[in-house]
Short mmCIF file of C-alpha atoms in Angstrom, two decimals:
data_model
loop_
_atom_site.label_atom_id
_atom_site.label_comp_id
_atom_site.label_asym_id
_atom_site.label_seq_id
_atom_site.Cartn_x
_atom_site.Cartn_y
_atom_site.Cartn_z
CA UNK A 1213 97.99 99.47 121.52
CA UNK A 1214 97.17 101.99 118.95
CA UNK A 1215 94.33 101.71 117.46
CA UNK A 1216 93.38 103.87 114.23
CA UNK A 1217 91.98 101.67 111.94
CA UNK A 1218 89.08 102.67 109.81
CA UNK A 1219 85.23 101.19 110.35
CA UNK A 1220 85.29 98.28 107.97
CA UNK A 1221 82.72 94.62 108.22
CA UNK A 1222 86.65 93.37 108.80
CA UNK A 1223 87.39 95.37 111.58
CA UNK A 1224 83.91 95.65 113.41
CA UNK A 1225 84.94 94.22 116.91
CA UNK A 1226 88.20 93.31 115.74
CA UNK A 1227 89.73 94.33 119.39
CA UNK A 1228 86.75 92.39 121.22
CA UNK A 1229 85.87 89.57 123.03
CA UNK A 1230 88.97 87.08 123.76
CA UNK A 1231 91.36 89.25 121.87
CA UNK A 1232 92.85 91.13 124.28
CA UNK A 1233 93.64 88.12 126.87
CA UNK A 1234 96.87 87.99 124.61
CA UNK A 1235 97.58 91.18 126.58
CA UNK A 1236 97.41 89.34 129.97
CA UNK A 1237 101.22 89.33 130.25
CA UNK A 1238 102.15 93.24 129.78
CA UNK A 1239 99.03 95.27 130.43
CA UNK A 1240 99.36 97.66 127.88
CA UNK A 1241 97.57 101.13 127.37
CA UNK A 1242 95.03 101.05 124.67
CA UNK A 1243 94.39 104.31 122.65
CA UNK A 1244 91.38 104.21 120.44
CA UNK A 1245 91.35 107.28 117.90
CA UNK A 1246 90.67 105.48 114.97
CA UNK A 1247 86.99 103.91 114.99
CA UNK A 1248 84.94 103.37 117.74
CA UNK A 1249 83.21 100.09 116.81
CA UNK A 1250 86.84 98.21 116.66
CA UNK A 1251 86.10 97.26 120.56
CA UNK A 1252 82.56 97.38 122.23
CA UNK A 1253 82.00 99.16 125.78
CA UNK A 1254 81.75 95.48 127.66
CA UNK A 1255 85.37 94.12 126.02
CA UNK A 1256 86.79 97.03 127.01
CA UNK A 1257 85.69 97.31 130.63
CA UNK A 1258 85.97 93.77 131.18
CA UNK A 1259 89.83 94.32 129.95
CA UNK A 1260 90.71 97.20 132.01
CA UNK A 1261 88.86 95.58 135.17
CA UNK A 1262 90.50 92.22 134.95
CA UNK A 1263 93.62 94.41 134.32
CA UNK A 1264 94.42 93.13 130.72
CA UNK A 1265 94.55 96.69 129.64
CA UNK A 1266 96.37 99.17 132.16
CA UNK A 1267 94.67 102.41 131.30
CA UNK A 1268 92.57 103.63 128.20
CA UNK A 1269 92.50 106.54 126.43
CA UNK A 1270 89.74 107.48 124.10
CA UNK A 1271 88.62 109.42 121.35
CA UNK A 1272 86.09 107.34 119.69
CA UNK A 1273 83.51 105.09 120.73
CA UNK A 1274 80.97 102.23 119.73
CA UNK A 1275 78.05 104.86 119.92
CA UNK A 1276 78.65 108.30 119.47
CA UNK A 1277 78.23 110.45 121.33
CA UNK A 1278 79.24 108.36 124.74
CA UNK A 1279 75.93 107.99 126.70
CA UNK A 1280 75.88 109.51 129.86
CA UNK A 1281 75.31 106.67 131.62
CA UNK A 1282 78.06 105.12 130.30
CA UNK A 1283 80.61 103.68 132.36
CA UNK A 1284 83.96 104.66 130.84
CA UNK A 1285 82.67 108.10 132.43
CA UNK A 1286 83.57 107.33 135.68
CA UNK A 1287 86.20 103.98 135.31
CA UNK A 1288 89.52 105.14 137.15
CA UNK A 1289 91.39 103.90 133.86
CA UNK A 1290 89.74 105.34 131.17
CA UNK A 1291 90.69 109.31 129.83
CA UNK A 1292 88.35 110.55 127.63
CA UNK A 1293 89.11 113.08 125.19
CA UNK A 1294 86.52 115.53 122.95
CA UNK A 1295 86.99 113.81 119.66
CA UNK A 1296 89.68 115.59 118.63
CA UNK A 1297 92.33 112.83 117.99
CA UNK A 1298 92.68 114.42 114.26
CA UNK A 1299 92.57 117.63 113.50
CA UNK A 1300 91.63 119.64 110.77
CA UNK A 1301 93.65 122.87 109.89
CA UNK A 1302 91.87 124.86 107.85
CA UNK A 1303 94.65 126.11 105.69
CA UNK A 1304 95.53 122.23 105.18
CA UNK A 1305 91.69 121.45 104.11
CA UNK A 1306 91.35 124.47 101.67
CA UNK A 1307 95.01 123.79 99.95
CA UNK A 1308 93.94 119.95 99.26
CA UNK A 1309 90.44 120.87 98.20
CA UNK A 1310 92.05 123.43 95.52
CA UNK A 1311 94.79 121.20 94.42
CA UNK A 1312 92.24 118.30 93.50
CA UNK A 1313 90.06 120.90 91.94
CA UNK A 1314 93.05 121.22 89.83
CA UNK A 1315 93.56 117.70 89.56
CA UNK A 1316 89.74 117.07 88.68
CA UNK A 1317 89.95 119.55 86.27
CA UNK A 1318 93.22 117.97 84.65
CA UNK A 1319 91.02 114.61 84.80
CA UNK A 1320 93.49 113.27 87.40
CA UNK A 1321 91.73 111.24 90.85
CA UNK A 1322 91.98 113.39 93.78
CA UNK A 1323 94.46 112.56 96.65
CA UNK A 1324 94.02 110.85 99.07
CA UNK A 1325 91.40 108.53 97.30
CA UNK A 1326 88.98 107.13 99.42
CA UNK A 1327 87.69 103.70 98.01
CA UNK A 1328 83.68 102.86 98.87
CA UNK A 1329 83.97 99.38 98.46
CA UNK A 1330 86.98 98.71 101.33
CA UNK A 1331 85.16 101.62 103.85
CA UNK A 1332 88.25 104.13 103.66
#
């Protein structure tokens, strides 16, 4: 299970709670890069020790940064990685930021358009 879904009142929890007992059957791997608040801490660890997730890897989580005394530190199934699921290139950020000053300036929307009202 991929997860990279934006932070949305739709998708708060979303992964939590009964949800993943549908994954009883294969035991999948859950990567989380998109939002942390998708899945809380206690969904997931219940999951991964009642073996309805296989493994977990992580770049995101409910609260941010992890706690030390968090858990998912130490579980034998969980990787954590340093928040660095999506990269920013420089040369990439400064060639969109000058072609929608272009496009501003042309009174075109930028691209990508982010819309407030859905969250992303």
């Amino acid at each position: 299970i991929v997860n990279v879904l934006p932070s949305t009142p739709a998708t708060h929890n979303l992964l939590s709670g009964p949800v993943l007992e549908h994954c009883q059957c294969k035991s999948p791997v859950l990567i989380n890069l998109g939002r942390g608040n998708v899945i809380d801490d206690a969904s997931l660890l219940r999951a991964l020790d009642r073996r309805l997730l296989s493994a977990a890897i992580l770049d995101v989580f409910a609260t941010e940064p992890l706690p030390p005394a968090s858990p998912l530190w130490a579980h034998p199934h969980v990787t954590i990685t340093p928040h660095v699921g999506a990269l920013s290139h420089p040369n990439v950020v400064a060639a969109t930021f000058a072609a929608n000053t272009q496009r501003i300036a042309r009174g075109k929307q930028p691209v990508p358009l982010v819309n407030a009202e859905r969250g992303y």
